[in-house]
CSV table of C-alpha atoms in Angstrom, one decimal:
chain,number,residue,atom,x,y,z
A,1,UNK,CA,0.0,0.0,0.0
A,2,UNK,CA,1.1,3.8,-0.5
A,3,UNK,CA,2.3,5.7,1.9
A,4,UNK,CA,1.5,9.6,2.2
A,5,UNK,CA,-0.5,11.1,-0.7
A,6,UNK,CA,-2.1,8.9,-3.2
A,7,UNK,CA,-0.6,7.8,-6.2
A,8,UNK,CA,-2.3,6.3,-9.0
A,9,UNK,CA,-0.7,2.8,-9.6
A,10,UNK,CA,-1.5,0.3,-12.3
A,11,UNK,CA,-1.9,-3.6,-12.1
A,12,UNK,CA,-2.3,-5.4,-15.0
A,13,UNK,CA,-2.8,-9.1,-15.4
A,14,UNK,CA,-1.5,-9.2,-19.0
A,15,UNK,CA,2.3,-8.8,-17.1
A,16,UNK,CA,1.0,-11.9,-15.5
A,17,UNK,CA,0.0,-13.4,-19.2
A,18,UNK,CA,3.3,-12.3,-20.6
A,19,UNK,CA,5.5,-13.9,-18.0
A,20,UNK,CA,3.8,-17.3,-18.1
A,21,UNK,CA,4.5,-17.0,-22.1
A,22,UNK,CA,8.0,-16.7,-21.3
A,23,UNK,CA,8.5,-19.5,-19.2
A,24,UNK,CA,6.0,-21.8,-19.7
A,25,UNK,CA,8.8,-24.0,-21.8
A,26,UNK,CA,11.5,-23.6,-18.9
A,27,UNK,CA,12.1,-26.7,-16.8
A,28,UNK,CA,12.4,-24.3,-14.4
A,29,UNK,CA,10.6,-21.3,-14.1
A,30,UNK,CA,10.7,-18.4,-11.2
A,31,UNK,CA,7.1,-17.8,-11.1
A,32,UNK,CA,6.7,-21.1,-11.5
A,33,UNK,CA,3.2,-21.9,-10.0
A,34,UNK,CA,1.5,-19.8,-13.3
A,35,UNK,CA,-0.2,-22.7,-15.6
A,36,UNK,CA,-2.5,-21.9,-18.3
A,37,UNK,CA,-5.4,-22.5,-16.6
A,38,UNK,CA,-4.8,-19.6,-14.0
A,39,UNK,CA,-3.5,-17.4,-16.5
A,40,UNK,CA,-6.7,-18.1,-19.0
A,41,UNK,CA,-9.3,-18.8,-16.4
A,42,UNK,CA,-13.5,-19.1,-17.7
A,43,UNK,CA,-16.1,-17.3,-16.2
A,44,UNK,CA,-16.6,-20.0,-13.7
A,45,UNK,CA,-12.6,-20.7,-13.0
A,46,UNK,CA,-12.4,-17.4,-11.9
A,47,UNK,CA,-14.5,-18.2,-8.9
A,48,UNK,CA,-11.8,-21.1,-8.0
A,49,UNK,CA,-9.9,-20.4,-5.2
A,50,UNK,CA,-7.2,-22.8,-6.0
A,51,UNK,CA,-6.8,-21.3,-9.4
A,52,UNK,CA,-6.4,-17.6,-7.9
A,53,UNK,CA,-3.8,-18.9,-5.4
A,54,UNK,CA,-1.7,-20.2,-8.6
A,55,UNK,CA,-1.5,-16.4,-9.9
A,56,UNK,CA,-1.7,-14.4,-6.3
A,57,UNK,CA,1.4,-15.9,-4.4
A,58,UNK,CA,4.9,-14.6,-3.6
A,59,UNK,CA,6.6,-16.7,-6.4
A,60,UNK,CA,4.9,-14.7,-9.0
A,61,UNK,CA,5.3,-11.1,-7.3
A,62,UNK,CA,9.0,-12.2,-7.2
A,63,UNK,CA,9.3,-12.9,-10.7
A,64,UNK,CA,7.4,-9.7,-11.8
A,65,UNK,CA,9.8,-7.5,-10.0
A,66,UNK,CA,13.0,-9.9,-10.7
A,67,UNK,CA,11.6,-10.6,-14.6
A,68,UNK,CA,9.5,-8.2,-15.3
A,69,UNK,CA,12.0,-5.3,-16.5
A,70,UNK,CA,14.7,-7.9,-18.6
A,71,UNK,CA,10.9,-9.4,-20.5
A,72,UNK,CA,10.0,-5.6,-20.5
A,73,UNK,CA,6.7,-6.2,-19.1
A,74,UNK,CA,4.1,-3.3,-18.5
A,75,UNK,CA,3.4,-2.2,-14.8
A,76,UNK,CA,5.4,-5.3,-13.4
A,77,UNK,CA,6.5,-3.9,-10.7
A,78,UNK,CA,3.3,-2.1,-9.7
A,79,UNK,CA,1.2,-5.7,-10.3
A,80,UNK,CA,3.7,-7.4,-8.1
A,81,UNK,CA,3.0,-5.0,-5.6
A,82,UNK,CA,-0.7,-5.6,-5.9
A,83,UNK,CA,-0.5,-9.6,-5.5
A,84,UNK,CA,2.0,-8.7,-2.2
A,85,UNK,CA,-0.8,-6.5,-0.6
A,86,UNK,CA,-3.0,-9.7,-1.8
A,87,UNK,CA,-1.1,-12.1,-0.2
A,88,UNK,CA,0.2,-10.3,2.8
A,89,UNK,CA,-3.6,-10.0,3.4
A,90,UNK,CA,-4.4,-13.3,2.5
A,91,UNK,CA,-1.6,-14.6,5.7
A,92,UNK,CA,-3.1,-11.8,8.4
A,93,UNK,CA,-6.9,-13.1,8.1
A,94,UNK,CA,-6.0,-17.2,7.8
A,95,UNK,CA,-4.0,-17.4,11.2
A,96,UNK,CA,-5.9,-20.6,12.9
A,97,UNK,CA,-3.0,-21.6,14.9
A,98,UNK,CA,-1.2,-19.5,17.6
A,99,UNK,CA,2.2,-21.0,16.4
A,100,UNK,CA,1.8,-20.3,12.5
A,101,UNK,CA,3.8,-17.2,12.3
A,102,UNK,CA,6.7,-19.1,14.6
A,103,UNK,CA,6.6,-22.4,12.5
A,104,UNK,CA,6.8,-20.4,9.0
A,105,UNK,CA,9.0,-17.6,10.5
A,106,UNK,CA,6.4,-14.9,9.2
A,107,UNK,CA,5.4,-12.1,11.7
A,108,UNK,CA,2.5,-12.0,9.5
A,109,UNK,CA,1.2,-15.1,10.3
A,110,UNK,CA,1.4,-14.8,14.0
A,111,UNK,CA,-2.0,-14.2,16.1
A,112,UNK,CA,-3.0,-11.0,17.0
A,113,UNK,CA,-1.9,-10.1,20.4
A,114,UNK,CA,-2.7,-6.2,20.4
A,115,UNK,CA,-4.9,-3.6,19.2
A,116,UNK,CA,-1.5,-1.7,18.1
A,117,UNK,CA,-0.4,-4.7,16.6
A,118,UNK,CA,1.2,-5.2,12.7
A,119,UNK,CA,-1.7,-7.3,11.5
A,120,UNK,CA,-4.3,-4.4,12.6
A,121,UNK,CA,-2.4,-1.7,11.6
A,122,UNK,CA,-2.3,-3.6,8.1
A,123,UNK,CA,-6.0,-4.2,8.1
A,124,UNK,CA,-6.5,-0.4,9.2
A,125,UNK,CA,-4.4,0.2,5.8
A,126,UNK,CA,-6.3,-1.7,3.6
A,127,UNK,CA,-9.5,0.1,5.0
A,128,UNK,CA,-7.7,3.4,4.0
A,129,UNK,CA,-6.8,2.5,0.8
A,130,UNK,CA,-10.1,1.1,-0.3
A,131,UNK,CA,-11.5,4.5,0.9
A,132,UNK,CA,-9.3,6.4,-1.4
A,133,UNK,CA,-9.9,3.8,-3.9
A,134,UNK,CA,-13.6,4.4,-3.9
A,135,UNK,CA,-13.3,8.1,-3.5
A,136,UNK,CA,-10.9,8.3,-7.1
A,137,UNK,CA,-14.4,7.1,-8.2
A,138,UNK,CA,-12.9,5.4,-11.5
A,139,UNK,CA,-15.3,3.8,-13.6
A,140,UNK,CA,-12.5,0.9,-15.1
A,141,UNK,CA,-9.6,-0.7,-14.1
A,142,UNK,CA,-11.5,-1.5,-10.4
A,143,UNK,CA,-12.8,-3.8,-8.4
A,144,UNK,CA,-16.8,-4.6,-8.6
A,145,UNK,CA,-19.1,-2.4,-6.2
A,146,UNK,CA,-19.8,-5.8,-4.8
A,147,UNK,CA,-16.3,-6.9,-4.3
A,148,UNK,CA,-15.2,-3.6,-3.2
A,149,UNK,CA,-17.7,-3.2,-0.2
A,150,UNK,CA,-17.1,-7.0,0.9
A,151,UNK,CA,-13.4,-6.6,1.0
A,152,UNK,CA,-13.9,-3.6,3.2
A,153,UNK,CA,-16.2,-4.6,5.5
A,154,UNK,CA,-14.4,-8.1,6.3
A,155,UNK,CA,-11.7,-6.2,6.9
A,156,UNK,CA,-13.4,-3.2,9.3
A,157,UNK,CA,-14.9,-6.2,10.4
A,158,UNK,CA,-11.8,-8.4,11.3
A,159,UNK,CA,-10.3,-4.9,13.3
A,160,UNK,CA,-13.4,-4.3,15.6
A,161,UNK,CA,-14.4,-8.1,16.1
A,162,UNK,CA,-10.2,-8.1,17.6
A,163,UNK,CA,-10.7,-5.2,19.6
A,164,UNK,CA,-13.6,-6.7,21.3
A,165,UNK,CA,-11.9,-10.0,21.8
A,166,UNK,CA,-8.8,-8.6,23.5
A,167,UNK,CA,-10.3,-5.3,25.0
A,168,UNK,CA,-13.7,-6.8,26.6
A,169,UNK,CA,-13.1,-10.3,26.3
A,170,UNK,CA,-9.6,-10.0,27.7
A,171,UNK,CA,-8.4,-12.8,24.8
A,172,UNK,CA,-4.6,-13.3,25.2
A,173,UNK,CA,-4.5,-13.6,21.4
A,174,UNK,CA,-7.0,-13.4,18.8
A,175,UNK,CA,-7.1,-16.0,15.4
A,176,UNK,CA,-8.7,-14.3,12.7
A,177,UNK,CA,-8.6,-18.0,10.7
A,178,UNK,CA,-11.3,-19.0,12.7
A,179,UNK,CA,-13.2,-15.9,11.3
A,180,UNK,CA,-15.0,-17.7,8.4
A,181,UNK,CA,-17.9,-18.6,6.7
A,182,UNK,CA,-16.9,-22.0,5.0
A,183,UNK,CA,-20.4,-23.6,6.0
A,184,UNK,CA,-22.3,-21.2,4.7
A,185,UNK,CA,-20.3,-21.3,1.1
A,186,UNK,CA,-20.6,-24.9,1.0
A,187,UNK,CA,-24.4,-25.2,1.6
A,188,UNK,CA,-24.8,-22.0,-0.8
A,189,UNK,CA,-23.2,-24.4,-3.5
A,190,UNK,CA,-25.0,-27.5,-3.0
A,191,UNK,CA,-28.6,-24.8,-3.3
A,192,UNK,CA,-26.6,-24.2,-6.9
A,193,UNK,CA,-25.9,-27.7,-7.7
A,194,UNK,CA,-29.3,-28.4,-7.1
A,195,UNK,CA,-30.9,-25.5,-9.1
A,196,UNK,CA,-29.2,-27.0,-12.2
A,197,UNK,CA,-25.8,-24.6,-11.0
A,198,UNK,CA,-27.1,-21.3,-11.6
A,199,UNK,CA,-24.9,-18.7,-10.1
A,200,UNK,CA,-28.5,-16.7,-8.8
A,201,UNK,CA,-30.6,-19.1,-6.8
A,202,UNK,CA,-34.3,-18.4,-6.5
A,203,UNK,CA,-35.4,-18.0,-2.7
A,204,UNK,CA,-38.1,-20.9,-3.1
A,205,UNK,CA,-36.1,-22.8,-5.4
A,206,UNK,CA,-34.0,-22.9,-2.2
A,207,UNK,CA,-36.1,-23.9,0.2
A,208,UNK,CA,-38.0,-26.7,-1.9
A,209,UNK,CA,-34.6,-28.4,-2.6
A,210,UNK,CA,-33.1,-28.2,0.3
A,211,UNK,CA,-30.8,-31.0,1.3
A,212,UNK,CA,-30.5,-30.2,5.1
A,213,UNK,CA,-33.9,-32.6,6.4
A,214,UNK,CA,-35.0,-31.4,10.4
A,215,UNK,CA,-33.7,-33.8,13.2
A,216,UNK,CA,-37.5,-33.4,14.6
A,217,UNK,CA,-39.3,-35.1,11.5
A,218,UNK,CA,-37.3,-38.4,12.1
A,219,UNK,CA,-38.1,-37.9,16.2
A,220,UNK,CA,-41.8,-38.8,15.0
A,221,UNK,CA,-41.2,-41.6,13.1
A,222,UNK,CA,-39.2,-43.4,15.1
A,223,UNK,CA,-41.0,-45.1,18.0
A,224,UNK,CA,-39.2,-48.1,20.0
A,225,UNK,CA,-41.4,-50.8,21.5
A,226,UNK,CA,-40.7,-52.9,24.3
A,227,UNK,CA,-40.3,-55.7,21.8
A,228,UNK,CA,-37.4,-53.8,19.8
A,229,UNK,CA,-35.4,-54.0,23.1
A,230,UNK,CA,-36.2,-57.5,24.4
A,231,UNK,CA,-35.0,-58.8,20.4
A,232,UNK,CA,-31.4,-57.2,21.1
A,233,UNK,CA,-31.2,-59.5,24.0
A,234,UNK,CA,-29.2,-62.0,22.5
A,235,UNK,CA,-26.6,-58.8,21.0
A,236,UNK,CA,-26.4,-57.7,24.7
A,237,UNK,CA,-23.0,-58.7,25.0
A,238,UNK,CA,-21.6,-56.8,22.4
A,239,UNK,CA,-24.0,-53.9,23.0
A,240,UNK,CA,-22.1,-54.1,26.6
A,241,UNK,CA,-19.0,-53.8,24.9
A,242,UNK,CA,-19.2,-51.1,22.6
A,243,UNK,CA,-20.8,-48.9,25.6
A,244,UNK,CA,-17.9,-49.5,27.4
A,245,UNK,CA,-15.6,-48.0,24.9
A,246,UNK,CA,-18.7,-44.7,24.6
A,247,UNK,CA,-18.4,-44.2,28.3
A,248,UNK,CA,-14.3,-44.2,27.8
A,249,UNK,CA,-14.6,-41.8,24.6
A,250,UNK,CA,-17.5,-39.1,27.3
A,251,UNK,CA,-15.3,-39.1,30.1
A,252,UNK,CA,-12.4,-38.5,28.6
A,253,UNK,CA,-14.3,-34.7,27.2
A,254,UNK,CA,-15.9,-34.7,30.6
A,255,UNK,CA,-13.0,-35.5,32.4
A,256,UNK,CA,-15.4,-35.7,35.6
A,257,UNK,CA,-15.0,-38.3,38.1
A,258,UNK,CA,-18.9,-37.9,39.6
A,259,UNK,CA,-19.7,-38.4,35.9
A,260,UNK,CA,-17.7,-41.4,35.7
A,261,UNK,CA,-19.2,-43.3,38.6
A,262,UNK,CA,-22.6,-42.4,36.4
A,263,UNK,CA,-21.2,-44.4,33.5
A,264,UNK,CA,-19.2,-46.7,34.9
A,265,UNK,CA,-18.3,-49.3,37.9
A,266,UNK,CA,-15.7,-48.3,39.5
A,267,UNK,CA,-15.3,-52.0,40.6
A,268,UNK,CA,-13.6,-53.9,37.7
A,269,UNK,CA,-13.5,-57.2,39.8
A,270,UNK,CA,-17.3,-57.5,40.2
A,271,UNK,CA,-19.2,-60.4,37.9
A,272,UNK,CA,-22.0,-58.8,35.8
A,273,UNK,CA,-24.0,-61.2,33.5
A,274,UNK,CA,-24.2,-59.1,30.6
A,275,UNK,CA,-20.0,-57.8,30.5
A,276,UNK,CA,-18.4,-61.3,29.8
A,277,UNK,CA,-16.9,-60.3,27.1
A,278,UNK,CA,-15.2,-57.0,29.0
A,279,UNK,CA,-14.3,-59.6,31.7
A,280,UNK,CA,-12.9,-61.5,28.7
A,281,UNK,CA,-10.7,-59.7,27.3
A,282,UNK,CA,-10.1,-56.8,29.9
A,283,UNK,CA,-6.2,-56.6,31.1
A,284,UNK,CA,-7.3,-54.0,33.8
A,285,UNK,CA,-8.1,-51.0,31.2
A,286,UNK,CA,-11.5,-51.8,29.8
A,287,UNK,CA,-14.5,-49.8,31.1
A,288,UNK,CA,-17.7,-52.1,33.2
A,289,UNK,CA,-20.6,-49.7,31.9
A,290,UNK,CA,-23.3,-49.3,34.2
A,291,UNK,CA,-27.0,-50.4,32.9
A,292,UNK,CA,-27.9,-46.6,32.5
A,293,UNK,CA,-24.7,-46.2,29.8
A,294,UNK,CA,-25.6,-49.7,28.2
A,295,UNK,CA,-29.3,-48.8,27.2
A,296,UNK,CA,-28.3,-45.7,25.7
A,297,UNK,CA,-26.3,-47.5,23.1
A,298,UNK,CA,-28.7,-49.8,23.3
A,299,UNK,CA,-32.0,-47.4,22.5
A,300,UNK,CA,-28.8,-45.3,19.4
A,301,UNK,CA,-28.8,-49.1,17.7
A,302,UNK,CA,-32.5,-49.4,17.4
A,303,UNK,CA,-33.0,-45.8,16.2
A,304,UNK,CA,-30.0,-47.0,13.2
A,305,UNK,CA,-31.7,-49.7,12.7
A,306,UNK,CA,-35.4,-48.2,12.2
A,307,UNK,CA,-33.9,-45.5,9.5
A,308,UNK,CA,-32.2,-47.3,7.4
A,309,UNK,CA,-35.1,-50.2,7.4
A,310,UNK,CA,-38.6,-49.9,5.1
A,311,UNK,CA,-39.8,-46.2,4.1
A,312,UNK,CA,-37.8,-44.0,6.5
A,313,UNK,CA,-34.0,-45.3,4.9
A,314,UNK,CA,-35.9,-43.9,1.2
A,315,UNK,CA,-35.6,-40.2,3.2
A,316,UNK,CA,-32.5,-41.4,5.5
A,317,UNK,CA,-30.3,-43.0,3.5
A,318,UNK,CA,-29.7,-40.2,1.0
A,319,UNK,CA,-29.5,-36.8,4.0
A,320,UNK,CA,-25.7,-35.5,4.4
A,321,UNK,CA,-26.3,-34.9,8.6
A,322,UNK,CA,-27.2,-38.8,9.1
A,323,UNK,CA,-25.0,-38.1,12.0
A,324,UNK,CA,-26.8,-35.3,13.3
A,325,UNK,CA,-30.2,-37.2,13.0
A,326,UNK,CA,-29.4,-40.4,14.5
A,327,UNK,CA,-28.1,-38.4,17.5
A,328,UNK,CA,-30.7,-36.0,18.3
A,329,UNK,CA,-33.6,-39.0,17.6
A,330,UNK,CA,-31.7,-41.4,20.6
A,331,UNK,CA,-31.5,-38.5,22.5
A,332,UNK,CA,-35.2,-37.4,22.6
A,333,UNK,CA,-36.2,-41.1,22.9
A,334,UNK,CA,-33.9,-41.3,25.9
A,335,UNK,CA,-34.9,-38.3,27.9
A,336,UNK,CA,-37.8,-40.2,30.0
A,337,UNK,CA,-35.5,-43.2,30.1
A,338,UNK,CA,-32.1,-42.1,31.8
A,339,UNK,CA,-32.8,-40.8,35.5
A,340,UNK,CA,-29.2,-39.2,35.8
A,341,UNK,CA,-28.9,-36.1,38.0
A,342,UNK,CA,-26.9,-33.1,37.2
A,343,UNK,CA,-23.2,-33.3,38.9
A,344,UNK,CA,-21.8,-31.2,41.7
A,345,UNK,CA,-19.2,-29.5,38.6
A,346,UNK,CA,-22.5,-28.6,36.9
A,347,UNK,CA,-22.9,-31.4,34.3
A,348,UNK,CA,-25.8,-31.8,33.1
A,349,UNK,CA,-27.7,-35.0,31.9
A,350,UNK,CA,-28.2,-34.1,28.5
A,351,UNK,CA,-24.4,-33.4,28.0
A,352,UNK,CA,-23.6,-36.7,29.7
A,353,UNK,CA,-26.5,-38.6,27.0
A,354,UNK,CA,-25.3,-36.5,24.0
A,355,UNK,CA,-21.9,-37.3,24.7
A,356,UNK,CA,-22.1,-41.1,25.0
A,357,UNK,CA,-25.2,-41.1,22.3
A,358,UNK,CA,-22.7,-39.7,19.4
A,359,UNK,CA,-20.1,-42.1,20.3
A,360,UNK,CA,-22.5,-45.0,19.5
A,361,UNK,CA,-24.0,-42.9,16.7
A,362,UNK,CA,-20.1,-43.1,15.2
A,363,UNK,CA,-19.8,-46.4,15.6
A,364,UNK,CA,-23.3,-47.7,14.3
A,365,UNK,CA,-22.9,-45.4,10.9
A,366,UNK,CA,-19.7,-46.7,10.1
A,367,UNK,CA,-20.5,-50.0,11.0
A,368,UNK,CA,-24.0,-49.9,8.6
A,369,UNK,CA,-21.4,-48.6,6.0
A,370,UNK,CA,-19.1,-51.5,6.2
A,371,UNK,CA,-22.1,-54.0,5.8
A,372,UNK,CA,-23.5,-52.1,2.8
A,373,UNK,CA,-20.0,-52.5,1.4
A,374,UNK,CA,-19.6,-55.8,2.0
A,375,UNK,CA,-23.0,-56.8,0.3
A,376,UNK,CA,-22.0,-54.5,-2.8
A,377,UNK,CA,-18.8,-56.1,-3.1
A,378,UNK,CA,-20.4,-59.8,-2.5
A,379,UNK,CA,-22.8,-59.3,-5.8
A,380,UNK,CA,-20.5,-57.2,-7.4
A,381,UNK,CA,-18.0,-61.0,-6.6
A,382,UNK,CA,-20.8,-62.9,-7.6
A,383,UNK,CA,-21.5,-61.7,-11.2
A,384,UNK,CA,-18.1,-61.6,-12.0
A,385,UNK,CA,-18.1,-64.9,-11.5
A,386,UNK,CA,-21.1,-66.1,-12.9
A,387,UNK,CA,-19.7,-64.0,-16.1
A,388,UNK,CA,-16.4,-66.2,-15.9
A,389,UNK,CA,-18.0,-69.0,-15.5
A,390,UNK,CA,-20.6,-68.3,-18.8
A,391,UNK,CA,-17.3,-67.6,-20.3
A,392,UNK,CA,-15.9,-70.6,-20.1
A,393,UNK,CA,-19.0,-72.5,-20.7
A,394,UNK,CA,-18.7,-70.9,-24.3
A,395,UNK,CA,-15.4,-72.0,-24.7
């Protein structure tokens, strides 16, 4: 950015064109990330973020200002000062770790500590200079209105949402990385993928295709009869089992010991009908869940088992948050069930269900998916060899 009065400056990317020409038959090249895609991007590339990394990176600002006067390229040295304002920007805002800067040796890259710090001054700076930008008032050679007015506001943004953190939050360090809306971008390109990937998505277009089914309308159609549990009796073993290993994966979040006397016995030499299998193969470290613990996986396999059976798995099977809804349905089912009381650290029950509930939740899904691929590879077996086998018939 320029310092003291403004002073028009030029980037063009036809330097950028110019200097992937002349390399692009070198073995090796100084801005050597360039490729013709990046350089020649459609109207569609241009919204890849990959593709814009390629051309906006230090190797090619180098090579404009190194290059750009023995190729005698136009405004290289003022369009490698552009893609350095780019990337130096680019480092401040994706900081997620506190030891990024350290590791990579970039002050940069290092979390912001204070309000007077490099990475706010530099945001401050790019405020300024998209002010005088706007105030030029050119009508080419500048950013969109849109683009213009989002860059600024993330980055007034990214200043005052700091300030708070460290002024009256009293955060040690603030990590802009974790600033972002990645969520939101992905779901906004599934409602384009599913609009037949037009850029502008209708509003009801939207909300009649969207992918994202409610938790609550699975809660109604699950219902678990006394009969559902006593036909698990003979899996009660193994239902036991994988508990144990739920109550290991809550308490060690909780890290509790009142919650752990909720989950568990704290008795590993006591005989319980229903844990042979921990008595089995236990060498001291496996957990004895308590009958409480055991049900909830217990009441989590049933609720698997009822969505991916009959009508429900035809809505189920195809949802993205599978996860999410298997969870929240064993949870709601379980509420009248579990009589746990809230700890003496302020644990509540729910937290203690939710946590052992996705445990099991992770271990049913991916279960179910290893027994669907099983039986897809077992016909996909089976054909190829009843194709051999009418192979060799013929011959």
């Amino acid at each position: 950015m320029p310092d003291g009065p403004p002073r028009m400056k030029g980037a063009s990317f036809d330097a950028v064109r110019e200097l992937y020409s002349a390399e692009k038959f070198s073995l090796l090249k100084v801005g050597y990330k360039l490729n013709a895609k990046a350089v020649n991007p459609t109207s569609m590339e241009r919204q890849n973020v990959k593709l814009a990394l390629d051309v906006i990176n230090p190797f090619v600002s180098n090579a404009l200002e190194t290059r750009g006067a023995a190729l005698k390229l136009v405004q290289a040295q003022s369009t490698a000062d552009f893609i350095n304002i780019i990337v130096t920007w680019w480092k401040v805002v994706n900081v997620k770790s506190p030891f990024k800067g350290h590791r990579l040796k970039d002050a940069m890259q290092e979390p912001v500590q204070s309000i007077d710090g490099h990475q706010l001054t530099f945001l401050n700076g790019i405020v300024e200079w998209l002010n005088t930008w706007k105030s030029i008032d050119l009508s080419s050679g500048t950013m969109t209105r849109e683009t213009h007015t989002a860059l600024r506001l993330t980055c007034y943004s990214l200043v005052e949402l700091s300030r708070y953190c460290l002024e009256e939050l009293k955060f040690k360090c603030v990590l802009l990385g974790k600033f972002q809306t990645y969520a939101l971008e992905d779901r906004f390109g599934r409602y384009r993928q599913l609009a037949g990937a037009q850029y502008h998505v209708p509003w009801k277009s939207s909300v009649d295709s969207d992918p994202e089914e409610s938790p609550q309308q699975y809660e109604r159609s699950v219902v678990i009869t006394e009969e559902d549990v006593t036909g698990c009796k003979s899996d009660i073993d193994a239902i036991a089992y994988v508990a144990g290993y739920c109550a290991h994966a809550a308490m060690k979040k909780l890290a509790c010991a009142l919650c752990c006397s909720t989950l568990v016995f704290e008795d590993r030499d006591i005989e319980v009908e229903d844990l042979k299998t921990i008595s089995n193969l236990t060498r001291g470290g496996l957990k004895f869940p308590r009958p409480c613990t055991v049900h909830m996986v217990l009441i989590t396999k049933l609720v698997v088992e009822k969505l991916s059976a009959g009508e429900n798995a035809k809505e189920f099977l195809p949802c993205s948050n599978q996860r999410l809804i298997v969870s929240s349905t064993a949870v709601s089912l379980l509420k009248e069930d579990i009589d746990i009381e809230t700890c003496q650290n302020g644990h509540k029950p729910e937290t203690v269900v939710k946590l052992v509930v996705n445990a099991a939740t992770n271990t049913l899904l991916k279960n179910y998916c290893k027994l669907k691929n099983d039986a897809i590879q077992g016909e996909a077996q089976k054909k190829d060899a009843a194709r051999k086998a009418k192979t060799f018939k013929k011959k």
